[in-house]
Amino acid sequence: MSPIRGPGPPPTTTLTTVTSRPALDDLHAIVPAGGSGTRLWPLSRQARPKFLLDLLGDGRTLLQQTWDRLEDLVGPDRIHVVTGIAHTSGVREQLPDLSHLVVEPSPRDSMPAIAVAAAIIAETDPDAIIGSFAADHVIDDHAAFADAVAQAVVAARTGLLVTIGITPASPSTAFGYIEGGDPLEVDGAPAALTVRRFVEKPDLPTAQEYVASGAFSWNAGMFVVRASVLLDHLARLQPTLHDGVREIARSWRTAQQDLVLARIWPTLTKIAIDHAIAEPVSLEGGMAVVPGRFGWDDIGDFAALADVGAASSPGTIFVDADGLVISGDDTTVAVVGLHDVVIARTADALLVTTREHSQRVKEVSAALQELGRADLQ
Amino acid sequence: MSPIRGPGPPPTTTLTTVTSRPALDDLHAIVPAGGSGTRLWPLSRQARPKFLLDLLGDGRTLLQQTWDRLEDLVGPDRIHVVTGIAHTSGVREQLPDLSHLVVEPSPRDSMPAIAVAAAIIAETDPDAIIGSFAADHVIDDHAAFADAVAQAVVAARTGLLVTIGITPASPSTAFGYIEGGDPLEVDGAPAALTVRRFVEKPDLPTAQEYVASGAFSWNAGMFVVRASVLLDHLARLQPTLHDGVREIARSWRTAQQDLVLARIWPTLTKIAIDHAIAEPVSLEGGMAVVPGRFGWDDIGDFAALADVGAASSPGTIFVDADGLVISGDDTTVAVVGLHDVVIARTADALLVTTREHSQRVKEVSAALQELGRADLQ
């Protein structure tokens, strides 16, 4: 480009006013970064979980891509990551601009992770809206995601627990579903509906009914809610857990922080947010869903990884064969006469399976344990 | 063992007289060591052919095992190896006691390789019997092999071209067959039969008929014949080739040896011994077959390698899976939901296929050429 600028039209502010999206100044993002992804072994390990991997080969790990999406919405200073002690250094290395990190002394499932972050946020911003987004999901349309979050924030400001449900791309049996009800009719959240119920992973005919009805979304575990509302629900439904996270939050950023966390954390009920809060509150009529019309996947296994567009390593040779071949180095891989194959190589391990057996890869972990090779898990 | 020897029975010669095998003082062994084994890629390469590999993992390469079998019969000084220029150093390293090596300037198939060695042997021992045994075959019973060779030598002393045919273990379609005729009725070669005909690799129903008839052996490419008889057949059937190898042989162990070899070799007809000599001589009634009642395989592909007892690498994990997994290092390999799989790893390449596609592994070589990765062939 020329360094010389000629006369042109005057600067405009058009770029900042193309949408009427409400400001998200009260939104804080919580990113629970947990789970090892045993169905993506040997790429994912207990010491190197899915969220720390660049599974799509595009130069950013899933955690970093989650960061990128959220930083666009709330900036770097309102993102709170909650992760296990084993992954602290990995998270810090990948997110150099992260300022809020909660390190779990042990895994207690998603409710304690989200609740402790919400309680910490509520200490300094009692009106805060929190949005919880897993660290290892893939979303293909940042604008549509941002629009769904903005509508969810508006709905959450009315005191509802709001989830962003994914408009199904297929009758998947790998996800739970959320049945939407009547329109919420809140200004700024035109797509929001009341939630009728959460349902667990269905069988295929049921999933097909759900998708055909148009009333169901995939449960992507994205929750948007005023922090104080979440904590009030928790006080009713899981009072011990509520009291514990409140106590941790009061000590946060004091000299007592680590001691209190170490003392309280092991006493917190190990429970998922769906079971602790979302399901009971939905039955009380306290939940809304904003349908998310974007491509989404939690990359639960290699079949999902192929579906989200992961490409085989360059130089892979298929002779009457096809599938997904991920080779960690420049080893040449040749596949002869196998279709829908899945091959994943690392420096110390090799997996060979097929797309249809992708879910069973988690069984390798138990086999490694039996062989005394827990170092490879 | 104790270094102290107490009084014991006097030495006996029992060990050398347990069989009535005739002396094999006139036998010279020729070992054509050629072929790259593209169906065993990536274990075998052009630069590291099958015969230089320890495919069974028992500590001796196929070439060394061939040497061991023959050294028992003729000693180290009557074994002649013929190999390509690219494999000279590999052969010398693996066979430190080898004293007779012919280095082919270029591959000309089996007839020139065997004929040049036979001509060299005939220069110094006009009555020599030569036995030609490929460098990359597996034989499971040395005593039965030795017995078949001894009978073949006796039959060859009558002026016949003798082959050792393998009593079929199955109706294989991977091998050519030899139809035996009437008993030869030669003292010292009770199993020898006249040869009716050689047949190319049959289809399965034909192979089944052959095996059911009891009259057919597998053609294992083992030929035993008086050197002068072989050369006389060659003079009739391939006169140019005959004259060429005679000229090379006359110059052998003279100052002219390498110059003559370099000048003559490229002019020699590229032809297999089966087509040059065995088939026409069998039709003339000049061949005999000694059935070899031992386990034999030429390990043509990974299915054959599994059949001869190659074991999967230690630590391989099969989850609802089975097959042959050969891992060049201590990488842990897990296979999920695939049966009769074949996996072969080297430092720079990985093959994944199935037993039934073993023959198609040779197609990888063409694909490598297209990709500009001839270095991996």
PDB file of C-alpha atoms in Angstrom, chain A residues 41 315-317 319-320 329-338 341 343 345-354 356-357 360-361 363-364 367-368 371 373 376, chain B residues 41 315-317 319-320 329-338 341 343 345-354 356-357 360-361 363-364 367-368 371 373 376:
ATOM      1  CA  TRP A  41      -6.756 -40.192  22.708  1.00  0.00           C
ATOM      2  CA  GLY A 315       1.117 -36.356   2.306  1.00  0.00           C
ATOM      3  CA  THR A 316      -1.319 -38.997   3.539  1.00  0.00           C
ATOM      4  CA  ILE A 317      -1.700 -41.684   0.877  1.00  0.00           C
ATOM      5  CA  VAL A 319      -5.233 -46.372  -1.778  1.00  0.00           C
ATOM      6  CA  ASP A 320      -8.889 -47.387  -2.097  1.00  0.00           C
ATOM      7  CA  ASP A 329       5.052 -35.143  12.566  1.00  0.00           C
ATOM      8  CA  ASP A 330       6.089 -35.551   8.952  1.00  0.00           C
ATOM      9  CA  THR A 331       5.747 -39.334   8.949  1.00  0.00           C
ATOM     10  CA  THR A 332       4.151 -40.477   5.713  1.00  0.00           C
ATOM     11  CA  VAL A 333       0.980 -42.454   6.371  1.00  0.00           C
ATOM     12  CA  ALA A 334      -0.435 -44.860   3.784  1.00  0.00           C
ATOM     13  CA  VAL A 335      -3.874 -46.423   4.183  1.00  0.00           C
ATOM     14  CA  VAL A 336      -4.879 -49.295   1.900  1.00  0.00           C
ATOM     15  CA  GLY A 337      -8.411 -50.644   1.544  1.00  0.00           C
ATOM     16  CA  LEU A 338      -9.988 -49.127   4.664  1.00  0.00           C
ATOM     17  CA  VAL A 341     -10.655 -44.913   9.018  1.00  0.00           C
ATOM     18  CA  ILE A 343      -5.695 -42.672  12.548  1.00  0.00           C
ATOM     19  CA  ARG A 345      -0.375 -40.362  15.805  1.00  0.00           C
ATOM     20  CA  THR A 346       1.669 -38.675  18.481  1.00  0.00           C
ATOM     21  CA  ALA A 347       5.333 -39.147  19.356  1.00  0.00           C
ATOM     22  CA  ASP A 348       4.530 -41.938  21.811  1.00  0.00           C
ATOM     23  CA  ALA A 349       1.235 -43.436  20.703  1.00  0.00           C
ATOM     24  CA  LEU A 350      -0.823 -44.441  17.693  1.00  0.00           C
ATOM     25  CA  LEU A 351      -4.565 -45.000  17.453  1.00  0.00           C
ATOM     26  CA  VAL A 352      -6.198 -46.843  14.569  1.00  0.00           C
ATOM     27  CA  THR A 353      -9.984 -47.129  14.482  1.00  0.00           C
ATOM     28  CA  THR A 354     -12.955 -46.252  12.308  1.00  0.00           C
ATOM     29  CA  GLU A 356     -18.197 -45.764  13.668  1.00  0.00           C
ATOM     30  CA  HIS A 357     -16.038 -46.885  16.595  1.00  0.00           C
ATOM     31  CA  ARG A 360     -15.169 -46.566  21.961  1.00  0.00           C
ATOM     32  CA  VAL A 361     -11.776 -44.896  21.959  1.00  0.00           C
ATOM     33  CA  GLU A 363     -11.941 -47.802  26.316  1.00  0.00           C
ATOM     34  CA  VAL A 364      -8.261 -47.448  25.462  1.00  0.00           C
ATOM     35  CA  ALA A 367      -6.653 -50.762  28.798  1.00  0.00           C
ATOM     36  CA  LEU A 368      -3.693 -48.447  29.414  1.00  0.00           C
ATOM     37  CA  LEU A 371      -1.172 -52.384  31.247  1.00  0.00           C
ATOM     38  CA  ARG A 373       0.743 -47.363  31.196  1.00  0.00           C
ATOM     39  CA  LEU A 376      -0.099 -42.525  28.382  1.00  0.00           C
TER      40      LEU A 376
ATOM     41  CA  TRP B  41       6.355 -51.488   2.765  1.00  0.00           C
ATOM     42  CA  GLY B 315       2.064 -53.434  24.468  1.00  0.00           C
ATOM     43  CA  THR B 316      -0.298 -53.307  21.500  1.00  0.00           C
ATOM     44  CA  ILE B 317      -3.839 -52.673  22.728  1.00  0.00           C
ATOM     45  CA  VAL B 319     -10.194 -53.175  21.850  1.00  0.00           C
ATOM     46  CA  ASP B 320     -12.671 -55.370  19.973  1.00  0.00           C
ATOM     47  CA  ASP B 329       9.933 -48.486  18.444  1.00  0.00           C
ATOM     48  CA  ASP B 330       8.199 -48.433  21.804  1.00  0.00           C
ATOM     49  CA  THR B 331       5.235 -46.399  20.597  1.00  0.00           C
ATOM     50  CA  THR B 332       2.038 -47.758  22.111  1.00  0.00           C
ATOM     51  CA  VAL B 333      -0.456 -48.732  19.427  1.00  0.00           C
ATOM     52  CA  ALA B 334      -4.185 -49.011  20.167  1.00  0.00           C
ATOM     53  CA  VAL B 335      -6.606 -50.522  17.662  1.00  0.00           C
ATOM     54  CA  VAL B 336     -10.341 -50.134  18.249  1.00  0.00           C
ATOM     55  CA  GLY B 337     -13.048 -52.039  16.374  1.00  0.00           C
ATOM     56  CA  LEU B 338     -10.977 -53.306  13.430  1.00  0.00           C
ATOM     57  CA  VAL B 341      -5.849 -55.188  10.666  1.00  0.00           C
ATOM     58  CA  ILE B 343      -0.249 -51.899  10.928  1.00  0.00           C
ATOM     59  CA  ARG B 345       5.421 -48.472  11.600  1.00  0.00           C
ATOM     60  CA  THR B 346       8.927 -47.274  10.916  1.00  0.00           C
ATOM     61  CA  ALA B 347      10.577 -44.038  11.962  1.00  0.00           C
ATOM     62  CA  ASP B 348       9.416 -42.270   8.820  1.00  0.00           C
ATOM     63  CA  ALA B 349       6.312 -44.097   7.631  1.00  0.00           C
ATOM     64  CA  LEU B 350       3.143 -45.811   8.758  1.00  0.00           C
ATOM     65  CA  LEU B 351       1.015 -48.334   6.883  1.00  0.00           C
ATOM     66  CA  VAL B 352      -2.528 -49.196   7.899  1.00  0.00           C
ATOM     67  CA  THR B 353      -4.405 -51.853   5.964  1.00  0.00           C
ATOM     68  CA  THR B 354      -6.124 -55.190   6.460  1.00  0.00           C
ATOM     69  CA  GLU B 356      -7.287 -59.038   2.812  1.00  0.00           C
ATOM     70  CA  HIS B 357      -5.723 -55.961   1.230  1.00  0.00           C
ATOM     71  CA  ARG B 360      -2.360 -54.058  -2.624  1.00  0.00           C
ATOM     72  CA  VAL B 361       0.335 -52.548  -0.441  1.00  0.00           C
ATOM     73  CA  GLU B 363       0.326 -49.722  -4.857  1.00  0.00           C
ATOM     74  CA  VAL B 364       1.715 -47.428  -2.179  1.00  0.00           C
ATOM     75  CA  ALA B 367       1.650 -43.305  -4.971  1.00  0.00           C
ATOM     76  CA  LEU B 368       4.950 -42.348  -3.335  1.00  0.00           C
ATOM     77  CA  LEU B 371       4.027 -37.564  -4.591  1.00  0.00           C
ATOM     78  CA  ARG B 373       8.571 -39.232  -2.220  1.00  0.00           C
ATOM     79  CA  LEU B 376      10.371 -43.579   0.929  1.00  0.00           C
TER      80      LEU B 376
END
